[in-house]
Amino acid sequence: MSVTGISLILFLTFHCCMNVAAFFSGEAYNMVCEFLGTNWYALVGTMALAVLAVCHIVYAFILTAQNRRARGSERYAVTDRRPEVSWASQNMLVLGIIILLGLVLHLYNFWGHMMFAELADIEVAHSPSDGFAWIQDTFSNPVFSILYLLWICAIWFHLSHGFWSAMQTLGWSGKIWLKRWQMIGLIYVTILMAIFAFLVLSFWLGFAPSL
Ligand code: HEM
């Protein structure tokens, strides 16, 4: 879970950097989209990403089932939450399911109209490599913008726990480093999600570049 989780965070970092281009110029953003397109390296990346996501989700269910079985019929002997146990850490599976639902919508909006449309030779409203037009289309709809903002909040909660938890699982955190990873993770994940959220807001509220 930790290795696939960290790999997915690395993908999100790459995805975030790519999206930053859309703040400055539609042309620059579309150059990145065209560079990826349906080239072999983009297809290999997509397939690797799908394998990582499936492994992460399957392990999430297996580990949750194991934890519940280990606890027996009484899920928690003490139900009062200790202050150091975050809300996110107790709701990772629920957050993960919300993230998965958001991902299905996101893949429909972008991947379906771009890479898949090109591969399947399906006629769509804009060119499959015109990522900028798909962003404008998606976030001009307030329902999508609000759903995306909620989705980004869910990812923030999930990663605010997941980041340092992965480091702990891999054995890279002792007494001192646990606190450090918690702080590093919080700052890193907040920056990533703030950029995604700002992108949604800028296209929704109309302060993004026009091309
Ligand atoms: C909110 C701003 C976001 C925008 C504008 C955006 C835009 C895009 C675009 C243009 C693509 C490329 C589709 C293609 O070329 O086929 C894409 C793919 C994708 N996005 Fe996002 N994205 C955003 C946020 C996110 C977030 C928060 C996640 C985290 C789960 C995410 C996960 C993905 C995945 C998994 C793919 C498929 C990648 C692939 O085909 O290899 N995106 N997105």
PDB file of C-alpha atoms and ligand atoms in Angstrom:
ATOM      1  CA  MET A   1       0.000   0.000   0.000  1.00  0.00           C
ATOM      2  CA  SER A   2       2.774   2.404   0.915  1.00  0.00           C
ATOM      3  CA  VAL A   3       4.823   1.852  -2.263  1.00  0.00           C
ATOM      4  CA  THR A   4       1.800   2.216  -4.564  1.00  0.00           C
ATOM      5  CA  GLY A   5       0.597   5.225  -2.513  1.00  0.00           C
ATOM      6  CA  ILE A   6       3.944   7.021  -2.829  1.00  0.00           C
ATOM      7  CA  SER A   7       4.053   6.245  -6.571  1.00  0.00           C
ATOM      8  CA  LEU A   8       0.568   7.759  -6.973  1.00  0.00           C
ATOM      9  CA  ILE A   9       1.703  10.887  -5.072  1.00  0.00           C
ATOM     10  CA  LEU A  10       4.631  11.145  -7.510  1.00  0.00           C
ATOM     11  CA  PHE A  11       2.176  10.935 -10.428  1.00  0.00           C
ATOM     12  CA  LEU A  12       0.063  13.683  -8.814  1.00  0.00           C
ATOM     13  CA  THR A  13       3.184  15.835  -8.543  1.00  0.00           C
ATOM     14  CA  PHE A  14       3.889  15.380 -12.260  1.00  0.00           C
ATOM     15  CA  HIS A  15       0.224  16.023 -13.088  1.00  0.00           C
ATOM     16  CA  CYS A  16       0.216  19.181 -10.973  1.00  0.00           C
ATOM     17  CA  CYS A  17       3.378  20.521 -12.683  1.00  0.00           C
ATOM     18  CA  MET A  18       1.805  19.850 -16.076  1.00  0.00           C
ATOM     19  CA  ASN A  19      -1.378  21.697 -15.054  1.00  0.00           C
ATOM     20  CA  VAL A  20       0.583  24.760 -13.919  1.00  0.00           C
ATOM     21  CA  ALA A  21       1.171  25.526 -17.642  1.00  0.00           C
ATOM     22  CA  ALA A  22      -2.581  26.206 -17.992  1.00  0.00           C
ATOM     23  CA  PHE A  23      -2.279  29.219 -15.636  1.00  0.00           C
ATOM     24  CA  PHE A  24       0.007  30.935 -18.121  1.00  0.00           C
ATOM     25  CA  SER A  25      -0.923  29.871 -21.624  1.00  0.00           C
ATOM     26  CA  GLY A  26      -3.397  27.576 -23.351  1.00  0.00           C
ATOM     27  CA  GLU A  27      -0.894  27.061 -26.138  1.00  0.00           C
ATOM     28  CA  ALA A  28       1.778  25.846 -23.698  1.00  0.00           C
ATOM     29  CA  TYR A  29      -0.729  23.520 -22.016  1.00  0.00           C
ATOM     30  CA  ASN A  30      -1.765  22.017 -25.347  1.00  0.00           C
ATOM     31  CA  MET A  31       1.884  21.477 -26.275  1.00  0.00           C
ATOM     32  CA  VAL A  32       2.217  19.272 -23.171  1.00  0.00           C
ATOM     33  CA  CYS A  33      -1.031  17.448 -24.080  1.00  0.00           C
ATOM     34  CA  GLU A  34       0.230  16.881 -27.630  1.00  0.00           C
ATOM     35  CA  PHE A  35       3.606  15.679 -26.355  1.00  0.00           C
ATOM     36  CA  LEU A  36       1.813  13.033 -24.285  1.00  0.00           C
ATOM     37  CA  GLY A  37      -1.150  12.311 -26.629  1.00  0.00           C
ATOM     38  CA  THR A  38      -1.344   8.626 -27.538  1.00  0.00           C
ATOM     39  CA  ASN A  39       2.424   8.180 -27.833  1.00  0.00           C
ATOM     40  CA  TRP A  40       3.817   4.864 -26.623  1.00  0.00           C
ATOM     41  CA  TYR A  41       5.348   6.395 -23.476  1.00  0.00           C
ATOM     42  CA  ALA A  42       1.999   7.974 -22.525  1.00  0.00           C
ATOM     43  CA  LEU A  43       0.230   4.627 -23.064  1.00  0.00           C
ATOM     44  CA  VAL A  44       2.834   2.783 -20.977  1.00  0.00           C
ATOM     45  CA  GLY A  45       2.443   5.459 -18.261  1.00  0.00           C
ATOM     46  CA  THR A  46      -1.343   5.139 -18.302  1.00  0.00           C
ATOM     47  CA  MET A  47      -1.175   1.351 -17.996  1.00  0.00           C
ATOM     48  CA  ALA A  48       1.399   1.522 -15.178  1.00  0.00           C
ATOM     49  CA  LEU A  49      -0.819   4.048 -13.408  1.00  0.00           C
ATOM     50  CA  ALA A  50      -3.869   1.805 -13.759  1.00  0.00           C
ATOM     51  CA  VAL A  51      -1.927  -1.164 -12.277  1.00  0.00           C
ATOM     52  CA  LEU A  52      -0.727   1.012  -9.350  1.00  0.00           C
ATOM     53  CA  ALA A  53      -4.255   2.306  -8.673  1.00  0.00           C
ATOM     54  CA  VAL A  54      -5.797  -1.196  -8.796  1.00  0.00           C
ATOM     55  CA  CYS A  55      -3.117  -2.633  -6.453  1.00  0.00           C
ATOM     56  CA  HIS A  56      -3.611   0.273  -4.037  1.00  0.00           C
ATOM     57  CA  ILE A  57      -7.405  -0.183  -3.971  1.00  0.00           C
ATOM     58  CA  VAL A  58      -7.319  -3.997  -3.685  1.00  0.00           C
ATOM     59  CA  TYR A  59      -4.823  -3.779  -0.782  1.00  0.00           C
ATOM     60  CA  ALA A  60      -6.996  -1.134   0.919  1.00  0.00           C
ATOM     61  CA  PHE A  61      -9.913  -3.575   1.053  1.00  0.00           C
ATOM     62  CA  ILE A  62      -7.744  -6.542   2.084  1.00  0.00           C
ATOM     63  CA  LEU A  63      -6.048  -4.597   4.921  1.00  0.00           C
ATOM     64  CA  THR A  64      -9.345  -3.107   6.162  1.00  0.00           C
ATOM     65  CA  ALA A  65     -10.904  -6.602   6.237  1.00  0.00           C
ATOM     66  CA  GLN A  66      -7.847  -7.987   8.112  1.00  0.00           C
ATOM     67  CA  ASN A  67      -7.996  -5.157  10.673  1.00  0.00           C
ATOM     68  CA  ARG A  68     -11.703  -5.711  11.276  1.00  0.00           C
ATOM     69  CA  ARG A  69     -11.222  -9.487  11.643  1.00  0.00           C
ATOM     70  CA  ALA A  70      -8.368  -8.922  14.115  1.00  0.00           C
ATOM     71  CA  ARG A  71     -10.595  -6.691  16.250  1.00  0.00           C
ATOM     72  CA  GLY A  72     -13.432  -9.270  16.372  1.00  0.00           C
ATOM     73  CA  SER A  73     -17.072  -8.290  16.950  1.00  0.00           C
ATOM     74  CA  GLU A  74     -16.113  -5.304  19.117  1.00  0.00           C
ATOM     75  CA  ARG A  75     -14.580  -2.866  16.622  1.00  0.00           C
ATOM     76  CA  TYR A  76     -13.129  -0.533  19.272  1.00  0.00           C
ATOM     77  CA  ALA A  77     -12.737  -1.299  22.997  1.00  0.00           C
ATOM     78  CA  VAL A  78     -12.455   2.432  23.640  1.00  0.00           C
ATOM     79  CA  THR A  79     -14.576   4.543  21.343  1.00  0.00           C
ATOM     80  CA  ASP A  80     -13.405   7.981  22.529  1.00  0.00           C
ATOM     81  CA  ARG A  81     -10.968   9.222  19.913  1.00  0.00           C
ATOM     82  CA  ARG A  82      -7.509  10.107  21.227  1.00  0.00           C
ATOM     83  CA  PRO A  83      -6.600  13.658  20.143  1.00  0.00           C
ATOM     84  CA  GLU A  84      -3.476  12.468  18.278  1.00  0.00           C
ATOM     85  CA  VAL A  85      -5.528  10.120  16.058  1.00  0.00           C
ATOM     86  CA  SER A  86      -6.712  12.215  13.133  1.00  0.00           C
ATOM     87  CA  TRP A  87     -10.158  12.028  11.601  1.00  0.00           C
ATOM     88  CA  ALA A  88      -8.527  11.222   8.238  1.00  0.00           C
ATOM     89  CA  SER A  89      -6.645   8.201   9.629  1.00  0.00           C
ATOM     90  CA  GLN A  90      -9.928   6.648  10.820  1.00  0.00           C
ATOM     91  CA  ASN A  91     -11.717   7.281   7.532  1.00  0.00           C
ATOM     92  CA  MET A  92      -9.116   6.342   4.936  1.00  0.00           C
ATOM     93  CA  LEU A  93     -11.322   3.732   3.231  1.00  0.00           C
ATOM     94  CA  VAL A  94     -14.347   6.067   2.980  1.00  0.00           C
ATOM     95  CA  LEU A  95     -12.120   8.877   1.701  1.00  0.00           C
ATOM     96  CA  GLY A  96     -10.588   6.429  -0.782  1.00  0.00           C
ATOM     97  CA  ILE A  97     -14.033   5.467  -2.099  1.00  0.00           C
ATOM     98  CA  ILE A  98     -15.004   9.158  -2.542  1.00  0.00           C
ATOM     99  CA  ILE A  99     -11.695   9.720  -4.373  1.00  0.00           C
ATOM    100  CA  LEU A 100     -12.400   6.724  -6.627  1.00  0.00           C
ATOM    101  CA  LEU A 101     -15.856   8.077  -7.548  1.00  0.00           C
ATOM    102  CA  GLY A 102     -14.299  11.477  -8.332  1.00  0.00           C
ATOM    103  CA  LEU A 103     -11.644   9.762 -10.424  1.00  0.00           C
ATOM    104  CA  VAL A 104     -14.295   8.017 -12.533  1.00  0.00           C
ATOM    105  CA  LEU A 105     -15.871  11.430 -13.264  1.00  0.00           C
ATOM    106  CA  HIS A 106     -12.451  12.957 -13.974  1.00  0.00           C
ATOM    107  CA  LEU A 107     -11.427  10.160 -16.349  1.00  0.00           C
ATOM    108  CA  TYR A 108     -14.741  10.531 -18.181  1.00  0.00           C
ATOM    109  CA  ASN A 109     -14.271  14.335 -18.500  1.00  0.00           C
ATOM    110  CA  PHE A 110     -10.647  14.304 -19.627  1.00  0.00           C
ATOM    111  CA  TRP A 111      -9.125  10.923 -20.419  1.00  0.00           C
ATOM    112  CA  GLY A 112     -12.351   9.735 -22.151  1.00  0.00           C
ATOM    113  CA  HIS A 113     -12.497  12.837 -24.360  1.00  0.00           C
ATOM    114  CA  MET A 114      -8.776  12.894 -25.012  1.00  0.00           C
ATOM    115  CA  MET A 115      -6.637   9.732 -25.025  1.00  0.00           C
ATOM    116  CA  PHE A 116      -9.534   7.279 -25.311  1.00  0.00           C
ATOM    117  CA  ALA A 117     -11.333   9.320 -28.014  1.00  0.00           C
ATOM    118  CA  GLU A 118      -8.125   9.415 -30.057  1.00  0.00           C
ATOM    119  CA  LEU A 119      -7.437   5.691 -29.618  1.00  0.00           C
ATOM    120  CA  ALA A 120     -11.031   4.673 -30.407  1.00  0.00           C
ATOM    121  CA  ASP A 121     -11.315   7.282 -33.175  1.00  0.00           C
ATOM    122  CA  ILE A 122     -14.466   8.780 -31.627  1.00  0.00           C
ATOM    123  CA  GLU A 123     -15.725  12.198 -32.764  1.00  0.00           C
ATOM    124  CA  VAL A 124     -15.739  14.647 -29.799  1.00  0.00           C
ATOM    125  CA  ALA A 125     -16.567  18.369 -29.409  1.00  0.00           C
ATOM    126  CA  HIS A 126     -12.908  19.526 -29.386  1.00  0.00           C
ATOM    127  CA  SER A 127      -9.687  18.050 -30.688  1.00  0.00           C
ATOM    128  CA  PRO A 128      -8.521  15.245 -28.328  1.00  0.00           C
ATOM    129  CA  SER A 129      -5.216  17.102 -27.821  1.00  0.00           C
ATOM    130  CA  ASP A 130      -6.931  20.411 -26.985  1.00  0.00           C
ATOM    131  CA  GLY A 131      -6.674  19.867 -23.228  1.00  0.00           C
ATOM    132  CA  PHE A 132      -7.158  23.597 -22.634  1.00  0.00           C
ATOM    133  CA  ALA A 133     -10.604  23.574 -24.298  1.00  0.00           C
ATOM    134  CA  TRP A 134     -11.607  20.547 -22.186  1.00  0.00           C
ATOM    135  CA  ILE A 135     -10.547  22.404 -19.030  1.00  0.00           C
ATOM    136  CA  GLN A 136     -12.558  25.485 -20.094  1.00  0.00           C
ATOM    137  CA  ASP A 137     -15.594  23.312 -20.882  1.00  0.00           C
ATOM    138  CA  THR A 138     -15.448  21.321 -17.651  1.00  0.00           C
ATOM    139  CA  PHE A 139     -14.971  24.186 -15.203  1.00  0.00           C
ATOM    140  CA  SER A 140     -17.409  26.566 -16.886  1.00  0.00           C
ATOM    141  CA  ASN A 141     -19.996  24.201 -15.394  1.00  0.00           C
ATOM    142  CA  PRO A 142     -20.419  25.134 -11.680  1.00  0.00           C
ATOM    143  CA  VAL A 143     -21.647  21.632 -10.788  1.00  0.00           C
ATOM    144  CA  PHE A 144     -18.404  20.081 -12.045  1.00  0.00           C
ATOM    145  CA  SER A 145     -16.329  22.824 -10.386  1.00  0.00           C
ATOM    146  CA  ILE A 146     -17.976  22.221  -6.986  1.00  0.00           C
ATOM    147  CA  LEU A 147     -17.651  18.430  -7.338  1.00  0.00           C
ATOM    148  CA  TYR A 148     -13.966  18.854  -8.230  1.00  0.00           C
ATOM    149  CA  LEU A 149     -13.349  21.120  -5.206  1.00  0.00           C
ATOM    150  CA  LEU A 150     -14.978  18.553  -2.893  1.00  0.00           C
ATOM    151  CA  TRP A 151     -12.933  15.813  -4.552  1.00  0.00           C
ATOM    152  CA  ILE A 152      -9.704  17.792  -4.023  1.00  0.00           C
ATOM    153  CA  CYS A 153     -10.622  18.260  -0.306  1.00  0.00           C
ATOM    154  CA  ALA A 154     -11.124  14.482   0.037  1.00  0.00           C
ATOM    155  CA  ILE A 155      -7.717  13.862  -1.595  1.00  0.00           C
ATOM    156  CA  TRP A 156      -6.148  16.408   0.795  1.00  0.00           C
ATOM    157  CA  PHE A 157      -7.531  14.585   3.852  1.00  0.00           C
ATOM    158  CA  HIS A 158      -6.528  11.181   2.444  1.00  0.00           C
ATOM    159  CA  LEU A 159      -2.963  12.284   1.691  1.00  0.00           C
ATOM    160  CA  SER A 160      -2.510  14.336   4.877  1.00  0.00           C
ATOM    161  CA  HIS A 161      -2.541  10.970   6.654  1.00  0.00           C
ATOM    162  CA  GLY A 162      -1.340   8.718   3.812  1.00  0.00           C
ATOM    163  CA  PHE A 163       1.940  10.539   3.192  1.00  0.00           C
ATOM    164  CA  TRP A 164       3.535  10.111   6.639  1.00  0.00           C
ATOM    165  CA  SER A 165       1.812   6.766   7.188  1.00  0.00           C
ATOM    166  CA  ALA A 166       3.594   5.418   4.076  1.00  0.00           C
ATOM    167  CA  MET A 167       6.944   6.630   5.426  1.00  0.00           C
ATOM    168  CA  GLN A 168       6.243   4.912   8.734  1.00  0.00           C
ATOM    169  CA  THR A 169       5.273   1.635   7.024  1.00  0.00           C
ATOM    170  CA  LEU A 170       8.520   1.683   5.048  1.00  0.00           C
ATOM    171  CA  GLY A 171      10.432   2.100   8.313  1.00  0.00           C
ATOM    172  CA  TRP A 172      11.763   5.541   7.416  1.00  0.00           C
ATOM    173  CA  SER A 173      10.423   7.222  10.488  1.00  0.00           C
ATOM    174  CA  GLY A 174      11.566   7.104  14.065  1.00  0.00           C
ATOM    175  CA  LYS A 175      10.474   9.280  16.978  1.00  0.00           C
ATOM    176  CA  ILE A 176      11.908  12.486  15.511  1.00  0.00           C
ATOM    177  CA  TRP A 177      11.252  11.749  11.846  1.00  0.00           C
ATOM    178  CA  LEU A 178       7.589  10.867  12.424  1.00  0.00           C
ATOM    179  CA  LYS A 179       6.842  14.486  13.397  1.00  0.00           C
ATOM    180  CA  ARG A 180       9.016  15.759  10.541  1.00  0.00           C
ATOM    181  CA  TRP A 181       7.269  13.575   7.928  1.00  0.00           C
ATOM    182  CA  GLN A 182       3.910  14.712   9.295  1.00  0.00           C
ATOM    183  CA  MET A 183       4.890  18.359   8.784  1.00  0.00           C
ATOM    184  CA  ILE A 184       6.604  17.783   5.403  1.00  0.00           C
ATOM    185  CA  GLY A 185       3.586  15.767   4.201  1.00  0.00           C
ATOM    186  CA  LEU A 186       1.109  18.394   5.332  1.00  0.00           C
ATOM    187  CA  ILE A 187       2.980  21.225   3.579  1.00  0.00           C
ATOM    188  CA  TYR A 188       3.602  19.183   0.403  1.00  0.00           C
ATOM    189  CA  VAL A 189       0.053  17.916   0.062  1.00  0.00           C
ATOM    190  CA  THR A 190      -1.409  21.344   0.847  1.00  0.00           C
ATOM    191  CA  ILE A 191       0.682  22.960  -1.912  1.00  0.00           C
ATOM    192  CA  LEU A 192      -0.310  20.232  -4.435  1.00  0.00           C
ATOM    193  CA  MET A 193      -4.028  20.422  -3.664  1.00  0.00           C
ATOM    194  CA  ALA A 194      -4.015  24.244  -3.482  1.00  0.00           C
ATOM    195  CA  ILE A 195      -2.642  24.342  -7.048  1.00  0.00           C
ATOM    196  CA  PHE A 196      -5.339  21.928  -8.317  1.00  0.00           C
ATOM    197  CA  ALA A 197      -8.061  23.886  -6.471  1.00  0.00           C
ATOM    198  CA  PHE A 198      -6.763  27.243  -7.707  1.00  0.00           C
ATOM    199  CA  LEU A 199      -6.871  25.918 -11.277  1.00  0.00           C
ATOM    200  CA  VAL A 200     -10.513  24.905 -10.905  1.00  0.00           C
ATOM    201  CA  LEU A 201     -11.398  28.304  -9.349  1.00  0.00           C
ATOM    202  CA  SER A 202      -9.506  30.294 -11.975  1.00  0.00           C
ATOM    203  CA  PHE A 203     -11.379  28.633 -14.852  1.00  0.00           C
ATOM    204  CA  TRP A 204     -14.717  28.640 -13.032  1.00  0.00           C
ATOM    205  CA  LEU A 205     -14.535  32.291 -11.958  1.00  0.00           C
ATOM    206  CA  GLY A 206     -12.878  33.424 -15.192  1.00  0.00           C
ATOM    207  CA  PHE A 207      -9.439  34.711 -14.148  1.00  0.00           C
ATOM    208  CA  ALA A 208      -7.493  32.092 -16.171  1.00  0.00           C
ATOM    209  CA  PRO A 209      -5.853  32.972 -19.535  1.00  0.00           C
ATOM    210  CA  SER A 210      -8.185  32.736 -22.538  1.00  0.00           C
ATOM    211  CA  LEU A 211      -5.601  30.856 -24.672  1.00  0.00           C
TER     212      LEU A 211
HETATM  213  C1  HEM B   1      -8.313  19.867 -11.028  1.00  0.00           C
HETATM  214  C2  HEM B   1      -7.480  19.972 -11.962  1.00  0.00           C
HETATM  215  C3  HEM B   1      -7.167  18.878 -12.946  1.00  0.00           C
HETATM  216  C4  HEM B   1      -7.130  19.030 -14.293  1.00  0.00           C
HETATM  217  C5  HEM B   1      -7.390  20.288 -15.085  1.00  0.00           C
HETATM  218  C6  HEM B   1      -6.765  17.756 -14.865  1.00  0.00           C
HETATM  219  C7  HEM B   1      -6.607  17.518 -16.216  1.00  0.00           C
HETATM  220  C8  HEM B   1      -6.279  16.305 -16.776  1.00  0.00           C
HETATM  221  C9  HEM B   1      -5.965  16.099 -18.156  1.00  0.00           C
HETATM  222  C10 HEM B   1      -5.970  17.185 -19.251  1.00  0.00           C
HETATM  223  C11 HEM B   1      -5.669  14.790 -18.316  1.00  0.00           C
HETATM  224  C12 HEM B   1      -5.140  14.142 -19.617  1.00  0.00           C
HETATM  225  C13 HEM B   1      -6.089  13.267 -20.316  1.00  0.00           C
HETATM  226  C14 HEM B   1      -5.377  12.616 -21.499  1.00  0.00           C
HETATM  227  O1  HEM B   1      -4.442  13.155 -22.067  1.00  0.00           O
HETATM  228  O2  HEM B   1      -5.790  11.514 -21.819  1.00  0.00           O
HETATM  229  C15 HEM B   1      -5.825  14.141 -17.028  1.00  0.00           C
HETATM  230  C16 HEM B   1      -5.634  12.812 -16.774  1.00  0.00           C
HETATM  231  C17 HEM B   1      -5.660  12.223 -15.532  1.00  0.00           C
HETATM  232  N1  HEM B   1      -5.848  12.857 -14.324  1.00  0.00           N
HETATM  233 FE1  HEM B   1      -6.212  14.842 -14.086  1.00  0.00          FE
HETATM  234  N2  HEM B   1      -6.594  16.836 -13.850  1.00  0.00           N
HETATM  235  C18 HEM B   1      -6.833  17.475 -12.651  1.00  0.00           C
HETATM  236  C19 HEM B   1      -6.767  16.912 -11.389  1.00  0.00           C
HETATM  237  C20 HEM B   1      -6.495  15.581 -11.121  1.00  0.00           C
HETATM  238  C21 HEM B   1      -6.399  15.029  -9.796  1.00  0.00           C
HETATM  239  C22 HEM B   1      -6.591  15.796  -8.480  1.00  0.00           C
HETATM  240  C23 HEM B   1      -6.128  13.711  -9.946  1.00  0.00           C
HETATM  241  C24 HEM B   1      -5.928  12.755  -8.802  1.00  0.00           C
HETATM  242  C25 HEM B   1      -6.481  11.646  -8.638  1.00  0.00           C
HETATM  243  C26 HEM B   1      -6.060  13.413 -11.377  1.00  0.00           C
HETATM  244  C27 HEM B   1      -5.846  12.180 -11.952  1.00  0.00           C
HETATM  245  C28 HEM B   1      -5.745  11.937 -13.311  1.00  0.00           C
HETATM  246  C29 HEM B   1      -5.493  10.624 -13.891  1.00  0.00           C
HETATM  247  C30 HEM B   1      -5.296   9.315 -13.126  1.00  0.00           C
HETATM  248  C31 HEM B   1      -5.438  10.808 -15.286  1.00  0.00           C
HETATM  249  C32 HEM B   1      -5.165   9.753 -16.369  1.00  0.00           C
HETATM  250  C33 HEM B   1      -3.708   9.810 -16.680  1.00  0.00           C
HETATM  251  C34 HEM B   1      -3.330   8.939 -17.854  1.00  0.00           C
HETATM  252  O3  HEM B   1      -4.102   8.771 -18.784  1.00  0.00           O
HETATM  253  O4  HEM B   1      -2.203   8.435 -17.851  1.00  0.00           O
HETATM  254  N3  HEM B   1      -6.272  14.583 -12.054  1.00  0.00           N
HETATM  255  N4  HEM B   1      -6.176  15.112 -16.101  1.00  0.00           N
END
